[in-house]
Short mmCIF file of C-alpha atoms in Angstrom, two decimals:
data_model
loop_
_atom_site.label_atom_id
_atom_site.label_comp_id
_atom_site.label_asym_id
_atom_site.label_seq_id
_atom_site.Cartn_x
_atom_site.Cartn_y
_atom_site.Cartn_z
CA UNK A 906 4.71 -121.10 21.96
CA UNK A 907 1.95 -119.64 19.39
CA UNK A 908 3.33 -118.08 16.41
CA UNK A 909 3.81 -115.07 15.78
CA UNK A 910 5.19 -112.84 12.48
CA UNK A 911 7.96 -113.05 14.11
CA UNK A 912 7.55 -116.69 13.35
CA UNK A 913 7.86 -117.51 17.24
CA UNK A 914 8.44 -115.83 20.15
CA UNK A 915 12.19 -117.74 20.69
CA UNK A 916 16.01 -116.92 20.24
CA UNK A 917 17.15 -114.88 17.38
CA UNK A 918 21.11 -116.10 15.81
CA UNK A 919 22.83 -113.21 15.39
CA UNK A 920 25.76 -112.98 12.99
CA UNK A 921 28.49 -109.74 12.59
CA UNK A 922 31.00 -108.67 10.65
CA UNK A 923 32.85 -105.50 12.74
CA UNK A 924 36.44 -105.18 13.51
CA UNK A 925 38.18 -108.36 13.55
CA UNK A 926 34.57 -110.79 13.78
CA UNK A 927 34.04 -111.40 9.73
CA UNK A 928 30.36 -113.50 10.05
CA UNK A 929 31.40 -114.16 13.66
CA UNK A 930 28.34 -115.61 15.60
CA UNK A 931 27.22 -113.73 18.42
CA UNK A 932 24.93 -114.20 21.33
CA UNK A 933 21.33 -115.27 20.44
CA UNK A 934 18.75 -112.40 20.76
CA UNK A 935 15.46 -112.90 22.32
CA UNK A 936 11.79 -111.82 20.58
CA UNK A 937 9.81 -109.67 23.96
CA UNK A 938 6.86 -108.54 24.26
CA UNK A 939 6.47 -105.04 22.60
CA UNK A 940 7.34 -101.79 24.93
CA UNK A 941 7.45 -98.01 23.58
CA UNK A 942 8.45 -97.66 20.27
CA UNK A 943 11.50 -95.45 19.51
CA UNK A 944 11.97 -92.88 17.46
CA UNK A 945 14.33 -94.80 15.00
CA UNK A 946 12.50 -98.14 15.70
CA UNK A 947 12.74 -100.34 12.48
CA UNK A 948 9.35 -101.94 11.77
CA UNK A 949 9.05 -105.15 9.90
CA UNK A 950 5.97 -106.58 8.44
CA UNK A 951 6.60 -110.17 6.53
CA UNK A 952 3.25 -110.04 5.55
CA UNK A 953 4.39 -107.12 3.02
CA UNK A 954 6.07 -109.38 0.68
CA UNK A 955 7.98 -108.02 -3.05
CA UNK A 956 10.52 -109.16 -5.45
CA UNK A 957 11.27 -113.34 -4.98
CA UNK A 958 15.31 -112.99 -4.99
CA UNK A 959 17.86 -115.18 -7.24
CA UNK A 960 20.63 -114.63 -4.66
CA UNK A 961 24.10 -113.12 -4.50
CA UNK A 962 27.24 -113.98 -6.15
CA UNK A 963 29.55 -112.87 -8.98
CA UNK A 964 31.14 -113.95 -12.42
CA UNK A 965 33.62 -116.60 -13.08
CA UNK A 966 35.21 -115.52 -15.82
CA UNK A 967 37.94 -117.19 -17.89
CA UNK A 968 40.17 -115.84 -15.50
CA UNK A 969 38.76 -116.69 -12.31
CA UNK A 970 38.17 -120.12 -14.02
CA UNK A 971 41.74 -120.50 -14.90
CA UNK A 972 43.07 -119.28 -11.10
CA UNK A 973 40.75 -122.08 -9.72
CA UNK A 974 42.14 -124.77 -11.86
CA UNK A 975 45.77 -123.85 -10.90
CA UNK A 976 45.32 -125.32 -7.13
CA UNK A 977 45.69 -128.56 -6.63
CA UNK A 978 42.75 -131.34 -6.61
CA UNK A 979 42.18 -131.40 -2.91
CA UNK A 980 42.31 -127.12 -2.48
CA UNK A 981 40.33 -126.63 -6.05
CA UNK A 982 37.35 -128.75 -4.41
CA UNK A 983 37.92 -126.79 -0.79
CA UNK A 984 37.29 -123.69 -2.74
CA UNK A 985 34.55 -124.76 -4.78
CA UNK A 986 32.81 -126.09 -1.79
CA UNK A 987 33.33 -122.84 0.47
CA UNK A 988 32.21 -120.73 -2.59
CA UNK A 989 29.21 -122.54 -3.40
CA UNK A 990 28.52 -124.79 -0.94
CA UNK A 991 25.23 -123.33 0.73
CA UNK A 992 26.67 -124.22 4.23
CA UNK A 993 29.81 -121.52 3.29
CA UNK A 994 29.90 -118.21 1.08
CA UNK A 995 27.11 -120.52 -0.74
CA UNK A 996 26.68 -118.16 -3.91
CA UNK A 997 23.25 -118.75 -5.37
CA UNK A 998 24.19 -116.88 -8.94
CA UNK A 999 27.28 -116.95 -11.00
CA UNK A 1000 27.96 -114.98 -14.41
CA UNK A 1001 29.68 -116.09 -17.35
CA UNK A 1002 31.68 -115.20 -20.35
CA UNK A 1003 30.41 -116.05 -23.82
CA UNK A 1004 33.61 -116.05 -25.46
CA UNK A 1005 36.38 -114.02 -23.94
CA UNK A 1006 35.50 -110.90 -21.84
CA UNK A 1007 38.69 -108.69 -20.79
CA UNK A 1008 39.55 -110.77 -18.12
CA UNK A 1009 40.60 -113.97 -19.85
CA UNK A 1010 43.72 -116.21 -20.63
CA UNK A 1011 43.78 -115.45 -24.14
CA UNK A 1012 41.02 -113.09 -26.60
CA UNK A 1013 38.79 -116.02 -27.94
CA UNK A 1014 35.08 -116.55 -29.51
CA UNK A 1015 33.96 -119.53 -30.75
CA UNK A 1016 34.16 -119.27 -34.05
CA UNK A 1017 37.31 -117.12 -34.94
CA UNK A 1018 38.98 -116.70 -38.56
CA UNK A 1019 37.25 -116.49 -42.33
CA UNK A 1020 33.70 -116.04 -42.21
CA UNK A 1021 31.68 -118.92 -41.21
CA UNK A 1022 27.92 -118.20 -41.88
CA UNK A 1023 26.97 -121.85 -41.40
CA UNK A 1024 29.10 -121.87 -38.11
CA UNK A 1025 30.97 -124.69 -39.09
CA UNK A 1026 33.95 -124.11 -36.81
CA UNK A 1027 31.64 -123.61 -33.79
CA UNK A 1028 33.48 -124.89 -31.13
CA UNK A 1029 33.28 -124.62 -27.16
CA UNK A 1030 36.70 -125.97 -26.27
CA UNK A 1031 38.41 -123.38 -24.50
CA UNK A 1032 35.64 -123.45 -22.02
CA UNK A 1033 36.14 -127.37 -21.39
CA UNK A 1034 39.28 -126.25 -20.15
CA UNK A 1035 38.35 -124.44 -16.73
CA UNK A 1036 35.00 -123.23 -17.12
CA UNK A 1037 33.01 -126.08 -17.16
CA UNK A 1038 34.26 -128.38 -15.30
CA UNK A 1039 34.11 -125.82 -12.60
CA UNK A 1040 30.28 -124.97 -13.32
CA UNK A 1041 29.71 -128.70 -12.64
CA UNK A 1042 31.07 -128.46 -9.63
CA UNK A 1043 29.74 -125.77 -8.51
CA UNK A 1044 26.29 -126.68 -9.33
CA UNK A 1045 26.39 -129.76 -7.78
CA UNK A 1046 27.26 -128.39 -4.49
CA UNK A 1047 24.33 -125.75 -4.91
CA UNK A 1048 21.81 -127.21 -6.94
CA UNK A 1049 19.80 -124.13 -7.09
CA UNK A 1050 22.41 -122.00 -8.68
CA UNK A 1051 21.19 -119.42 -11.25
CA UNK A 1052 23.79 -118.86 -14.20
CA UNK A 1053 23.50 -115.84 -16.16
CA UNK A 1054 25.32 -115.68 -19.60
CA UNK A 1055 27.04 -112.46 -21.34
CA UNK A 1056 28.64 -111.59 -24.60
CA UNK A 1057 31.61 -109.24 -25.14
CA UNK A 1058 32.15 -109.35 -28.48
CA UNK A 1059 30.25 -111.46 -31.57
CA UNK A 1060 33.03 -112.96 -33.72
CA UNK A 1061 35.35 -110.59 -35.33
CA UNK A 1062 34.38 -111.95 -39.06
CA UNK A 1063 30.34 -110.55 -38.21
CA UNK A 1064 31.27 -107.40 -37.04
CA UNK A 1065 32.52 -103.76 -38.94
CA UNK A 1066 35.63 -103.78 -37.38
CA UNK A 1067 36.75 -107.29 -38.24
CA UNK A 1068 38.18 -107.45 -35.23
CA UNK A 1069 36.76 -108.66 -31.36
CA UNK A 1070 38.14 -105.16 -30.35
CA UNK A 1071 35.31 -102.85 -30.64
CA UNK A 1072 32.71 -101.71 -33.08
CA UNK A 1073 29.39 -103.10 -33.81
CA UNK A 1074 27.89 -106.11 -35.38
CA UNK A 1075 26.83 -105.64 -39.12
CA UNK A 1076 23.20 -106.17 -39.35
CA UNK A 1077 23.10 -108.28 -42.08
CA UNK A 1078 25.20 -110.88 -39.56
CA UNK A 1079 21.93 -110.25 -37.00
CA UNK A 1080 20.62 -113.92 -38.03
CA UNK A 1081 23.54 -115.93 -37.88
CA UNK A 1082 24.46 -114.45 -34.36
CA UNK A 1083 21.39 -115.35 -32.49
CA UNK A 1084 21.98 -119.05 -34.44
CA UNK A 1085 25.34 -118.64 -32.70
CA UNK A 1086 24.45 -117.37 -29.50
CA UNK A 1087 21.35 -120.80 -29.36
CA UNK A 1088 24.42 -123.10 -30.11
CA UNK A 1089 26.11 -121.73 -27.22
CA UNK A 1090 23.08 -122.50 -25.44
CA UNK A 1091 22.78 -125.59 -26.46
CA UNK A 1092 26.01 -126.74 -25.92
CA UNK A 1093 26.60 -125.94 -22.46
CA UNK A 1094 23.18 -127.73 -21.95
CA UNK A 1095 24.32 -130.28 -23.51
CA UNK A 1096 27.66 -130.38 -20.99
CA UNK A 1097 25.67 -130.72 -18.08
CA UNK A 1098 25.27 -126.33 -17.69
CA UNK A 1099 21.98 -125.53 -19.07
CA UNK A 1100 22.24 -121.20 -18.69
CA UNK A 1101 18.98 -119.62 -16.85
CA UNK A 1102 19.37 -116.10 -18.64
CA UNK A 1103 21.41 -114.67 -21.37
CA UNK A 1104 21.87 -110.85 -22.09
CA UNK A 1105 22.69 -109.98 -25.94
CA UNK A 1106 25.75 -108.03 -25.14
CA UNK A 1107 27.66 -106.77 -22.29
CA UNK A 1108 27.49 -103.07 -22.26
CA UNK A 1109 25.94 -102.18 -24.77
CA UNK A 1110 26.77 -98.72 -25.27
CA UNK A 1111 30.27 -98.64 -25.26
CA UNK A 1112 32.84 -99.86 -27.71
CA UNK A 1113 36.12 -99.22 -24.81
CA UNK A 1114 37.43 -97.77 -27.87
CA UNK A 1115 38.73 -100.79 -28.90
CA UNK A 1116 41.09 -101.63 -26.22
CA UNK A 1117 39.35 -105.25 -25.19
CA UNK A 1118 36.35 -107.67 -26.38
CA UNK A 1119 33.30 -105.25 -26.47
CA UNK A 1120 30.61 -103.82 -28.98
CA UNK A 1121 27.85 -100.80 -29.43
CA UNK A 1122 24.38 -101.59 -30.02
CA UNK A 1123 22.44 -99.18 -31.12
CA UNK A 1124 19.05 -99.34 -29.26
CA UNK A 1125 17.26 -99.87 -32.62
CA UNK A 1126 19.52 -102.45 -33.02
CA UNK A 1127 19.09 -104.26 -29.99
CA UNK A 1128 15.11 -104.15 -30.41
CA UNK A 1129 15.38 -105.31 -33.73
CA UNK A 1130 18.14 -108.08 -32.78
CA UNK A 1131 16.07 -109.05 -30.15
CA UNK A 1132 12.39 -109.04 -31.58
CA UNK A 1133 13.78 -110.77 -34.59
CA UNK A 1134 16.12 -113.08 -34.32
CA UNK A 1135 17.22 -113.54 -30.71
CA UNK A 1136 13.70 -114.08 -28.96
CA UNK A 1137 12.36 -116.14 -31.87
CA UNK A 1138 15.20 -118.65 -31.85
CA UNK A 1139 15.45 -119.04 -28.50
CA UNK A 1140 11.55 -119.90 -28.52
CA UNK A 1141 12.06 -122.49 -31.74
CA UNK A 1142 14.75 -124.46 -30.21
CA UNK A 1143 12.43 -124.44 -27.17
CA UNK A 1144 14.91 -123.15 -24.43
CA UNK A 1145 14.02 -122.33 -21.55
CA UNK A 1146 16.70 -119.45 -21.32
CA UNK A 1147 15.44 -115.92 -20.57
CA UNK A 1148 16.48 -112.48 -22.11
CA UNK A 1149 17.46 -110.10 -19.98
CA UNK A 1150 18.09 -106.82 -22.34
CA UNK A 1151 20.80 -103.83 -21.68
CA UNK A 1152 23.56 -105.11 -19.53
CA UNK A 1153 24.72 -101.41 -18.79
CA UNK A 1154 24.43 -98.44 -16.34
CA UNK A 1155 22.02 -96.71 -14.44
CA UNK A 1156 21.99 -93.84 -16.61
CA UNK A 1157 20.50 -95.79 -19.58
CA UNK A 1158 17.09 -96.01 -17.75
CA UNK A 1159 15.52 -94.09 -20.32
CA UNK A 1160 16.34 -95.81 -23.22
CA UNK A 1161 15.31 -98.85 -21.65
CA UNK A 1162 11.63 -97.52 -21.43
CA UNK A 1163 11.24 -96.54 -24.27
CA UNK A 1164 12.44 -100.13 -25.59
CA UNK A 1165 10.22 -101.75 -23.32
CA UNK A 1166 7.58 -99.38 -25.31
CA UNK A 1167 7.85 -101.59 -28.57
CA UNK A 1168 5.77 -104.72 -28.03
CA UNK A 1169 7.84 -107.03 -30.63
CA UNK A 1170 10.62 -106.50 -28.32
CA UNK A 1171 8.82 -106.15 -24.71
CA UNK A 1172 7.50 -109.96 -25.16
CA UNK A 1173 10.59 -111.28 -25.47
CA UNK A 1174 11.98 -109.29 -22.44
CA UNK A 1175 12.36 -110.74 -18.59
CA UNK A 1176 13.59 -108.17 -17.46
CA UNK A 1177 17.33 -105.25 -16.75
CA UNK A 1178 20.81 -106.22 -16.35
CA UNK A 1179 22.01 -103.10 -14.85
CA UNK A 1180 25.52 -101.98 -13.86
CA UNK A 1181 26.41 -99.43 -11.21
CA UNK A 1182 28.99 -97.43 -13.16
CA UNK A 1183 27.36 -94.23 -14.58
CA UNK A 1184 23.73 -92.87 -12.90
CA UNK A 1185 21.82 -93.60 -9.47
CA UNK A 1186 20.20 -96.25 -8.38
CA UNK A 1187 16.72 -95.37 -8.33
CA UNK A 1188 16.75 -95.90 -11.87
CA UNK A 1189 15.83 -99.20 -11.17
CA UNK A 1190 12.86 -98.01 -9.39
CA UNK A 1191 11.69 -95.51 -12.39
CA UNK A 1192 11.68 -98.69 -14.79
CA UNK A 1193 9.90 -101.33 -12.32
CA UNK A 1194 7.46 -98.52 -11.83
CA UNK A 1195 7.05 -98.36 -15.64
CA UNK A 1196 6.98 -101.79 -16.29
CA UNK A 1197 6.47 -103.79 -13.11
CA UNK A 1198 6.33 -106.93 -14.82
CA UNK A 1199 9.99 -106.55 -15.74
CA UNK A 1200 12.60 -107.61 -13.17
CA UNK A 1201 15.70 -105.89 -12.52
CA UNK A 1202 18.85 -107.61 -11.76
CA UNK A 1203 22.01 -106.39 -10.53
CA UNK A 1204 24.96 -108.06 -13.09
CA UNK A 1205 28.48 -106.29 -12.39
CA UNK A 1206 29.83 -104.44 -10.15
CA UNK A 1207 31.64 -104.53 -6.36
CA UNK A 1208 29.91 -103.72 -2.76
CA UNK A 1209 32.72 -100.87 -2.99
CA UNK A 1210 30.82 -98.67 -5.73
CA UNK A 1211 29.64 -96.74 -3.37
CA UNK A 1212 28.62 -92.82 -3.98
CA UNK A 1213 26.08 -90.29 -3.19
CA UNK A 1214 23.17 -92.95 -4.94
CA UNK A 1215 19.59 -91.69 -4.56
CA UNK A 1216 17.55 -93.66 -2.55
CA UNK A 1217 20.82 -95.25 -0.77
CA UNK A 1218 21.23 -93.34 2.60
CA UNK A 1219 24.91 -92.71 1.20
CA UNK A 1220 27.05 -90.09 1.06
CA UNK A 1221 30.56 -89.92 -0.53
CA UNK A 1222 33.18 -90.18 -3.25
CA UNK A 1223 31.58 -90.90 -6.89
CA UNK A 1224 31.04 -94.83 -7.44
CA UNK A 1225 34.06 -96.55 -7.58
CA UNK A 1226 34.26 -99.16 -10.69
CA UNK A 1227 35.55 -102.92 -9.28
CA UNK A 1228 38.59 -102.05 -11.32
CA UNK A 1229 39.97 -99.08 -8.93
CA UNK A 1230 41.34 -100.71 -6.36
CA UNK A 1231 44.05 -98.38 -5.48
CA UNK A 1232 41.36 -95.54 -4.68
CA UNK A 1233 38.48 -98.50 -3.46
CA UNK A 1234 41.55 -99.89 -1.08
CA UNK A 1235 42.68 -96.04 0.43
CA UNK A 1236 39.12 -96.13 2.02
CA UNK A 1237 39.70 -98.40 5.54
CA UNK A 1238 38.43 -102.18 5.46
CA UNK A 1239 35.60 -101.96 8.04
CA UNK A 1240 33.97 -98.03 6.02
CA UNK A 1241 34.11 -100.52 2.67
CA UNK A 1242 31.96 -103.55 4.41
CA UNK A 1243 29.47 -100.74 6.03
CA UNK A 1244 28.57 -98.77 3.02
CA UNK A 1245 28.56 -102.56 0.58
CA UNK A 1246 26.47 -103.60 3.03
CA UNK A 1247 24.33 -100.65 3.31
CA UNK A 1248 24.87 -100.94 -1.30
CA UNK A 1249 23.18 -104.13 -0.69
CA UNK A 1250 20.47 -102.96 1.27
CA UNK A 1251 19.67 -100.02 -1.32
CA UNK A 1252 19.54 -102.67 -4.11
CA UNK A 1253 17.35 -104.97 -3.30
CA UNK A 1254 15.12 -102.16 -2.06
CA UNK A 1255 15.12 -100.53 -5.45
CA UNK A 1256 14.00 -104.04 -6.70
CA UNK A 1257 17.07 -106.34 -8.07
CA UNK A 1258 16.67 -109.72 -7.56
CA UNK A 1259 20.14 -110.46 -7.85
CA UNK A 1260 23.58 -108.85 -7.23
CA UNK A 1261 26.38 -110.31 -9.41
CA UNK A 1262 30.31 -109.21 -8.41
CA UNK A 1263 32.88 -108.91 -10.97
CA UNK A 1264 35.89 -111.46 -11.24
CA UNK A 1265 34.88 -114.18 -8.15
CA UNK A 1266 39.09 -115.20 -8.44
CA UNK A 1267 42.09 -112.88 -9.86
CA UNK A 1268 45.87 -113.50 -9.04
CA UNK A 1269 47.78 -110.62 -6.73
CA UNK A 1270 48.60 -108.72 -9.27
CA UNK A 1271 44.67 -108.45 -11.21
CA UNK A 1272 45.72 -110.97 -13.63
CA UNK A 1273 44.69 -112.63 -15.95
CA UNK A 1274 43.97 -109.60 -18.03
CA UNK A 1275 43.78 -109.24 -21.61
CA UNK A 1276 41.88 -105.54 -21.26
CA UNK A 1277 42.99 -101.94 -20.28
CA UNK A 1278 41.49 -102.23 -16.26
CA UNK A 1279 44.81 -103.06 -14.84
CA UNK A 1280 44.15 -102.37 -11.47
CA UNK A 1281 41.26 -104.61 -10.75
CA UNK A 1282 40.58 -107.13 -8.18
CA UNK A 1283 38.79 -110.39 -7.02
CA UNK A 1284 36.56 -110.94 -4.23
CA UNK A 1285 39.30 -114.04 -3.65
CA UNK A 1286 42.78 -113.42 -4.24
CA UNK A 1287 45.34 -116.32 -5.27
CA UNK A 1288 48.76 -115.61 -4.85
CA UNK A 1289 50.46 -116.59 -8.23
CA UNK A 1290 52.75 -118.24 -6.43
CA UNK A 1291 52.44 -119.42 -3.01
CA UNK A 1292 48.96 -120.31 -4.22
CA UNK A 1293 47.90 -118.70 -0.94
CA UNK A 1294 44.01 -117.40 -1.10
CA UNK A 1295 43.05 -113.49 0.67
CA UNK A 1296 39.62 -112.43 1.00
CA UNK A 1297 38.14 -109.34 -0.21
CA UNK A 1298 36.04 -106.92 2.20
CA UNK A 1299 33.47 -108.23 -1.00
CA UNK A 1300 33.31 -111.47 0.04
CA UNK A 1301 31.96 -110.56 3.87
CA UNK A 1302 29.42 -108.44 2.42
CA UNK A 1303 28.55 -111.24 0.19
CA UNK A 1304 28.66 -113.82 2.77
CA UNK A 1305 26.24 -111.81 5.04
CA UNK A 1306 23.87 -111.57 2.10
CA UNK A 1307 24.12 -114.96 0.42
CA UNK A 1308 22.75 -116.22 4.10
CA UNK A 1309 20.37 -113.70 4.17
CA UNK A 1310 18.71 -113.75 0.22
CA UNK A 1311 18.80 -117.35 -1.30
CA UNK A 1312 16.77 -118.54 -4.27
CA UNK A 1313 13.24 -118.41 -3.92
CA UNK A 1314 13.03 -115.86 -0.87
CA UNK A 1315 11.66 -112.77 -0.52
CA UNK A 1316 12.43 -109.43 0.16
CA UNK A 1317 9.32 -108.36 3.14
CA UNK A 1318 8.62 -104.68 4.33
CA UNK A 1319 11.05 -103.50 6.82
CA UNK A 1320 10.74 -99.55 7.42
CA UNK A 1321 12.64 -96.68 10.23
CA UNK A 1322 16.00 -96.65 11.51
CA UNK A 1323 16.87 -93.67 10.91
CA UNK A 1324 19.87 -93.17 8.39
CA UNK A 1325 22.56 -94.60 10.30
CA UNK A 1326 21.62 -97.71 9.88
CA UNK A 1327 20.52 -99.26 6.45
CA UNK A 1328 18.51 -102.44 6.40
CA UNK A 1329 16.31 -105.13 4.22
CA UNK A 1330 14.78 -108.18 5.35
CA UNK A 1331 13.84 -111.36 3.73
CA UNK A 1332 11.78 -114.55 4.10
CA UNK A 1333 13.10 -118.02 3.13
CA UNK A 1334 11.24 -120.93 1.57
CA UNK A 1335 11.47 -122.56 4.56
CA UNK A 1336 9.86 -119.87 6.62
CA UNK A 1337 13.09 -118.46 7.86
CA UNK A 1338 13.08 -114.55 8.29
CA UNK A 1339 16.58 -112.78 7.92
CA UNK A 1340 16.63 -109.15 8.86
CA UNK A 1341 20.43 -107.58 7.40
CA UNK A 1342 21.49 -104.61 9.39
CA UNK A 1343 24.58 -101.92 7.86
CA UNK A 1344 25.68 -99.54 10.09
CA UNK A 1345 27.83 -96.66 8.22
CA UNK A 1346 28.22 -94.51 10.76
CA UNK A 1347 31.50 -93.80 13.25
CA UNK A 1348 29.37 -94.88 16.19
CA UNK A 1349 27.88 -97.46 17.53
CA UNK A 1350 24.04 -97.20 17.11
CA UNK A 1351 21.34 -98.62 19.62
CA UNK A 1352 18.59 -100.41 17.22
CA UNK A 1353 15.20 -101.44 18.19
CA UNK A 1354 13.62 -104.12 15.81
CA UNK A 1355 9.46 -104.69 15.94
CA UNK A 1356 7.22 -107.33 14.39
CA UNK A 1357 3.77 -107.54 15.34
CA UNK A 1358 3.57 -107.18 19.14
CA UNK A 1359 7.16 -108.94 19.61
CA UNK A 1360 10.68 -106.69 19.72
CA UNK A 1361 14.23 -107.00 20.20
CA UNK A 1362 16.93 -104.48 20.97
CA UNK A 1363 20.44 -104.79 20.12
CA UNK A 1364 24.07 -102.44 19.82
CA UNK A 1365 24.92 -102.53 15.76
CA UNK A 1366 28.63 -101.24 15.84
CA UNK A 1367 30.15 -98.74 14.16
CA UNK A 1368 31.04 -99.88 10.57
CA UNK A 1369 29.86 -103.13 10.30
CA UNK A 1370 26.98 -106.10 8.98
CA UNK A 1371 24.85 -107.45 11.25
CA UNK A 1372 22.08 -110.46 9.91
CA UNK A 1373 19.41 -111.44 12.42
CA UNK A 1374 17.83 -114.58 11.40
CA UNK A 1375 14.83 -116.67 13.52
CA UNK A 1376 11.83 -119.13 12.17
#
């Protein structure tokens, strides 16, 4: 049949998550010729093309590392495969832990004790334990995984404190952390893990007051850090790693313009890390209108921090942190998957590239924990004991969007639907179109979906994800 931008006028696969279906297939669609357009028609136009995505997917952590290694050989590499594996949950980007974070076996860096300007005791061993090994894996089931690296805490010995527990790095130690920081590069490249991104510091503008690994930068000092020392060495030992600057909340979107205003720093600079915790999410919009050259990326977080966020279609409770799970879990399965789907949806559209979940693994009980977020979850559980492994309502939102937003697609124009129903659509290398569909409404909603002179209609039920998908 001649092509259309539909890409064809055939069968659409439809996939759902609503009631008991999680990613259930469903009856194929079919692409018609074009009658009356409805009022709350949504109107896609691939030809509209924006931000090329990195994909969906979350951290492993020390933690999560350490809950995978407990199962046995043949379950470890069932996991691995469903969480990576592009046929499965296939995540497409993964965070990790330079040195301990707060979720972690034990409070680590890589270079603990006396000062050790020459980084003599440099050493990566703890991660050879469960972090790596894992990472292999996991990157030879999806070869096109993106890893994105994160700091806590420098070394106790370089910071005012003295300790890994808060503070700030002394800025006469501002040299021989980036050298430290490059030999963590260069060692996981050397296992096998080269790291696509790193940010300076998680958080940057909070200490926890001293409860777990963490440390302020001062924005002068992370422009100076940066500019300096981090950019320079990164570009003399001829990585290919990119800086991503901030690693913090919404509400910092001012101070990250005027950062992005010093050119020393700005060079250096691919783009935000950006948490949900604090602001709206338009602030990712007010910097990519600023500095369109700079990407945004989505780097912590859960699909249930969910509030009244501008630009989202969403009304409700203030965002939820991935650590409340007694309040996230009072809120009924199916409302959680609507509105993370809908989270999604409001993302992408206010430009991330990527969307990066807290802890992929914890135990039952939010362990291993070393920090003060005791009531935290996993988007897998493993029970401690029985060794038995729960899903998260996180992992069907992610599983409807790691399908939908792989490495190298794109997000395309999709516009309408009214508010009921929240949507963004993507293109894959390949030419496959996937149109995501997040109903967060009570009732079901009839949807009308129009591409050129071709249309579909469909029923999206009440609370639920529904990905559309045709070549």
């Amino acid at each position: 049949m001649a092509q259309t931008q539909a890409g064809g006028a055939g069968s659409i696969s439809v996939r759902r998550t609503a009631g008991k279906d999680q990613f259930a297939e469903q009856p194929p669609l079919q692409w018609q010729p074009a009658a009356a357009k409805t009022d709350e028609a949504i109107v896609l136009d691939p030809t509209r093309t924006y931000q090329e995505m990195l994909g969906f997917g979350g951290a492993l952590t020390d933690a999560s590392a350490y809950m995978i290694h407990q199962l046995d050989g043949a379950a470890k590499e069932k996991l691995m495969h469903e969480l990576y594996h592009p046929s499965e949950l296939g995540m497409g980007v993964t965070r990790v832990c330079i040195g301990s974070s707060d979720f972690a076996t034990k409070m680590y860096s890589y270079d603990e004790g006396e000062p050790d300007p020459e980084l003599k005791r440099f050493s990566i061993d703890q991660d050879k334990q469960y972090i790596l090994p894992q990472l292999r894996m996991a990157r030879k089931l999806n070869p096109d995984l993106f890893l994105l690296a994160s700091p806590w805490s420098p070394p106790g010995w370089m910071k005012a404190s003295g300790t890994m527990l808060g503070g700030s790095l002394k800025p006469k130690n501002f040299g021989v952390y980036a050298r430290y920081l490059v030999k963590f590069l260069k060692a996981y490249e050397a296992e096998g893990v080269p790291i696509d991104a790193i940010t300076s510091q998680n958080e940057v503008d909070t200490d926890q007051d001293a409860r777990m690994p963490a440390c302020v930068w001062a924005q002068e000092h992370e422009i100076v850090f940066v500019s300096q020392q981090l950019g320079p060495a990164i570009a003399e030992n001829k990585l290919k790693t990119k800086i991503w600057m901030l690693d913090h909340n919404w509400n910092l979107w001012g101070r990250v313009i005027n950062s992005l205003e010093e050119p020393a720093f700005n060079k250096y600079i691919d783009g935000v890390a950006w948490h949900p915790y604090l602001g709206t999410i338009d602030a990712m919009s007010r910097v990519h209108d600023a500095f369109p050259d700079k990407h945004a990326y989505w780097t912590e977080g859960s699909f249930s921090s969910v509030g009244a966020f501008a630009g989202g279609g969403l009304a409700g409770a203030a965002p939820l942190a991935s650590t409340d799970a007694p309040k996230r879990e009072a809120v009924p399965p199916q409302i959680r998957i609507a509105r993370g789907g809908a989270l999604a949806a409001a993302a992408v559209r206010n430009w991330t590239r990527c969307f990066m979940l807290w802890n992929i693994v914890l135990d039952e009980n939010g362990n291993p924990n070393i920090g003060p977020f005791v009531h935290a979850r996993g988007t897998l559980t493993i029970d401690s004991k029985t060794k038995e492994i729960s899903r998260s309502t996180d992992y069907w939102v992610l599983k409807h969007y790691t399908h939908a937003a792989r490495r190298g697609s794109k997000r395309f124009a999709s516009q309408g639907g009214g508010e009921a129903v929240a949507h963004a659509a993507f293109t894959h290398r390949d030419g496959t179109k996937v149109l995501v569909l997040s109903n967060v409404t009570d009732a079901d909603k009839a949807v009308q979906v129009r591409v050129g002179g071709l249309m579909t209609q469909l029923t999206v039920p009440a609370y639920s994800i529904t990905n559309l998908s045709w070549v």
